[in-house]
Amino acid sequence: MSDPTTTQLPKDLAAENGMVNVQIDGHWIQVPRGTRMIEACKIAEKEIPHYCYHSKLSSPGNCRMCLVQMGMPPRPAPGAEPEYNDDGYQEIGWMPRPVISCANTVAENMGIRTSGELVEKCREGVMEFLLINHPLDCPICDQAGECSLQEFSVGYGKGQSRFKEDKIKKPKNVKIGPRIRLDDERCIMCSRCIRFMDEVADEPVLGFSERGTHTTVGIFPGKELDNNYGLNTVDLCPVGALTSNDFRFQMRTWFLKETDSIDTHCGTGANITIWTRGNKIFRITPRQNDEVNSCWMPDSHRLNYICPTDEDRLTACLIKADGVHEETCWESALEAASEALKQFDASEIAIIASGSQTNEELFMMLTLATELGSEHLSIVARDQASDNMLISSDGNANSTGAKLIFQNSAPSSQLANILEGVRNGSIKAVIAASENLLEAAGFSNEDLEALELLISINSQANATAQASDIVFPGAAPAEKRGSMVNITGRLQRLNAACIPPGDARSDWEIIRDLILSISGEVAQEAPQSIDALSKILASSIPEFEGKHLTAISDLGDIVAETGHSIPLLKREAERKANGEIVG
Amino acid sequence: MATIKVTRPKLSLLEKLYFPSIVKGMFVTFKHAVRSLRGKSIGGDSLNTSGLGVTMQYPEQKWDDHLPEYYRGVPTLVTDEQDRERCVSCQLCEFICPPKAIAIIPGEIDSDDPWAKVEKRPKEFDIDMTRCIYCGMCEEVCPEQAIFLRKDYAMTGLTRADMVNDKKRLYEIGGVRTGLVNKWNDIK
Ligand code: SF4
Ligand code: SF4
Ligand code: SF4
Ligand code: SF4
Ligand code: FES
């Protein structure tokens, strides 16, 4: 291969595909031209410790943790031709000083060493500098257990301190907003929080003041970090400098179990991780999905969850007798419901489903409507203002799913007729699932009182449950397994992080048993598990063909064209195209 | 193979009779019986005798003063010279405890508390002594020198709930411990 004229060199082969050859720790790989060195190392499965670099933010290169040794072929003397070895590469001349891998891009025939004496000594030095003024707070620090400073200190640090002087004091336990606490002594000045507020949240309220070891991150005078995306800075902060008031001192992270699921507060369906211990939810954090929510989620959605241990959860079936609810068992509640429904004509019964039910639940609602012969089936529309970031203008998490399952482009269109029917007396019985009718559905207390029969599935003790003749205790989103389709037509999976409290069950199970109770069919013929139901669903709805629960990929699959897009992702794509971020 | 012939010892008539040996044995027994009645049994002191023989009349008499410093009895929480509760509810002991005997609910220290700078202390701290195996891991793992196995070992109760030491009781048994590292000092 030494004759470059007869054989193609690796550099030419790579260049044809817009790639370059990089040697990482002795192995040659091809990566796209313009890749950051740190990303190239990630492709080569070499971990580079880093603090300030984040692929969705600009790269200031200020923490120096990502130092590696770099080498390039020496420039040939004037008139000399570059020499290639037997493999077709030029010899690498290693630089005596390290470079940061997060802000430099790869080049043809570049060499990167992610280990070796130089790199290890550099990392030890950087760790030592980061730790000289760091407080011994780990026992009281919420970040402990998921702290990059702890991890890299163990992995790459010196193991002991040579710093004998008094540490510098900085503000501790500062309330910089309604939801966030700042501890400046723990801050390592990576500036991720500052960049996030500036570049993504577009509300720059954080900044550095002072110089040298006195550098302090802080909030601008007269400002507050009250942005609805503020808690993302807590996730971003590699140390425990920014902590969430909601999660503060609630539980150490190593006790928490992580369950991947999706947010059900709006049509975006942000990917989330639910952190639980026992049957209690401790926090919810965003999970990266570049097609849905990037790495972020709004505070209003993450803090607003229903936990099995909440006081207002319904834990038993209730039947109203003489105006008072009495607890009862599933058998008698289901029997009472089916008996009561048989008193009415099919046209007198309406079924109100929820746009935040899973596909499987909506499918069961449809089956129930078919079983009863009722034509009045509707979800409740929830139009709201989009925040032009992640919160969509559709307050329902699964309107798209309802459209596909009901085969109706306006699944909430029947609601007005139902309300009208209730008011003029043609509809006498209503089955409402996971909807508080007094809210978005537009029912009034008088409407509910006018009904002869109101059966509801509710997870919380709300006004609809209060007004219902029969109440079935339902499951909250964190207790459900199922699938939903977001506004962009992406089919995504919810996983159950908790089990429903007491006697409560998932909606699909309740509806299945109600159908069995009405039809008198044998239980064995109905789906016995959510996975069995999802297979039935996948074979009944053409868009879901082959997409039963276990077949949905972890980041979801597109099943419908909706023409919707997510504003934050658009801006992210622009910044990526401009080369501001890696993306 | 060489064969060694062992000859039986020749016993005298006196030796052949059992009686003299029995008398000899009885003599030794009676000697100790007399000593015991005089309260002079050998080793009686070190075994905390009740006076009669070496028998210790537990629980009236106990061996506690003989327990070594490193004795692993009931795990307890301690306060220090400054009357500060040392535990910051880091939950490391809860994590390490092999039989999961420890249950902690962490809490925040009020901002008007003199020790507000410590920020965190346990709201509740329970050690279930029906579970504890007295292994001492909690003491070893504690980064704040807050939990120590004390010399108490006689944990009794009539119900399971009685056997759970709550925070109040843990501090009662634990008491004050001096000379520990004072991490939360003026400089901190
Ligand atoms: S930021 Fe990390 S290293 Fe610093 S006190 Fe918190 S857990 Fe410990
Ligand atoms: S507060 Fe956290 S995210 Fe912000 S600069 Fe300091 S270490 Fe970085
Ligand atoms: S002594 Fe061992 S078993 Fe008992 S509480 Fe401590 S760690 Fe748990
Ligand atoms: S390890 Fe020590 S400081 Fe931590 S919770 Fe246990 S007793 Fe308290
Ligand atoms: S990650 Fe490269 S300098 Fe911080």
XYZ file of C-alpha atoms and ligand atoms in Angstrom, chain A residues 51 182-184 186-195 206 208 217 233 236-242, ligand 2:
33
model
C -18.257 18.572 33.535
C -28.188 27.012 45.415
C -25.088 26.036 47.363
C -22.176 28.020 45.975
C -20.355 22.997 45.905
C -20.395 24.727 42.508
C -17.535 23.817 40.193
C -18.151 26.696 37.795
C -19.056 24.561 34.830
C -21.616 27.207 33.714
C -24.079 24.619 32.439
C -26.924 26.238 34.385
C -26.040 29.672 33.051
C -25.894 28.424 29.485
C -27.830 33.374 36.159
C -20.792 34.449 37.469
C -22.540 31.625 40.426
C -30.656 23.215 35.658
C -27.787 19.521 34.456
C -25.703 20.538 37.437
C -23.018 17.857 37.683
C -22.691 18.501 41.420
C -25.046 19.305 44.269
C -24.865 23.082 43.858
C -28.378 23.302 42.476
S -24.333 25.634 39.789
Fe -23.941 23.618 38.937
S -24.426 23.837 36.773
Fe -24.190 25.884 37.581
S -22.048 26.406 37.223
Fe -22.157 25.560 39.275
S -21.720 23.412 39.021
Fe -22.218 24.196 36.999
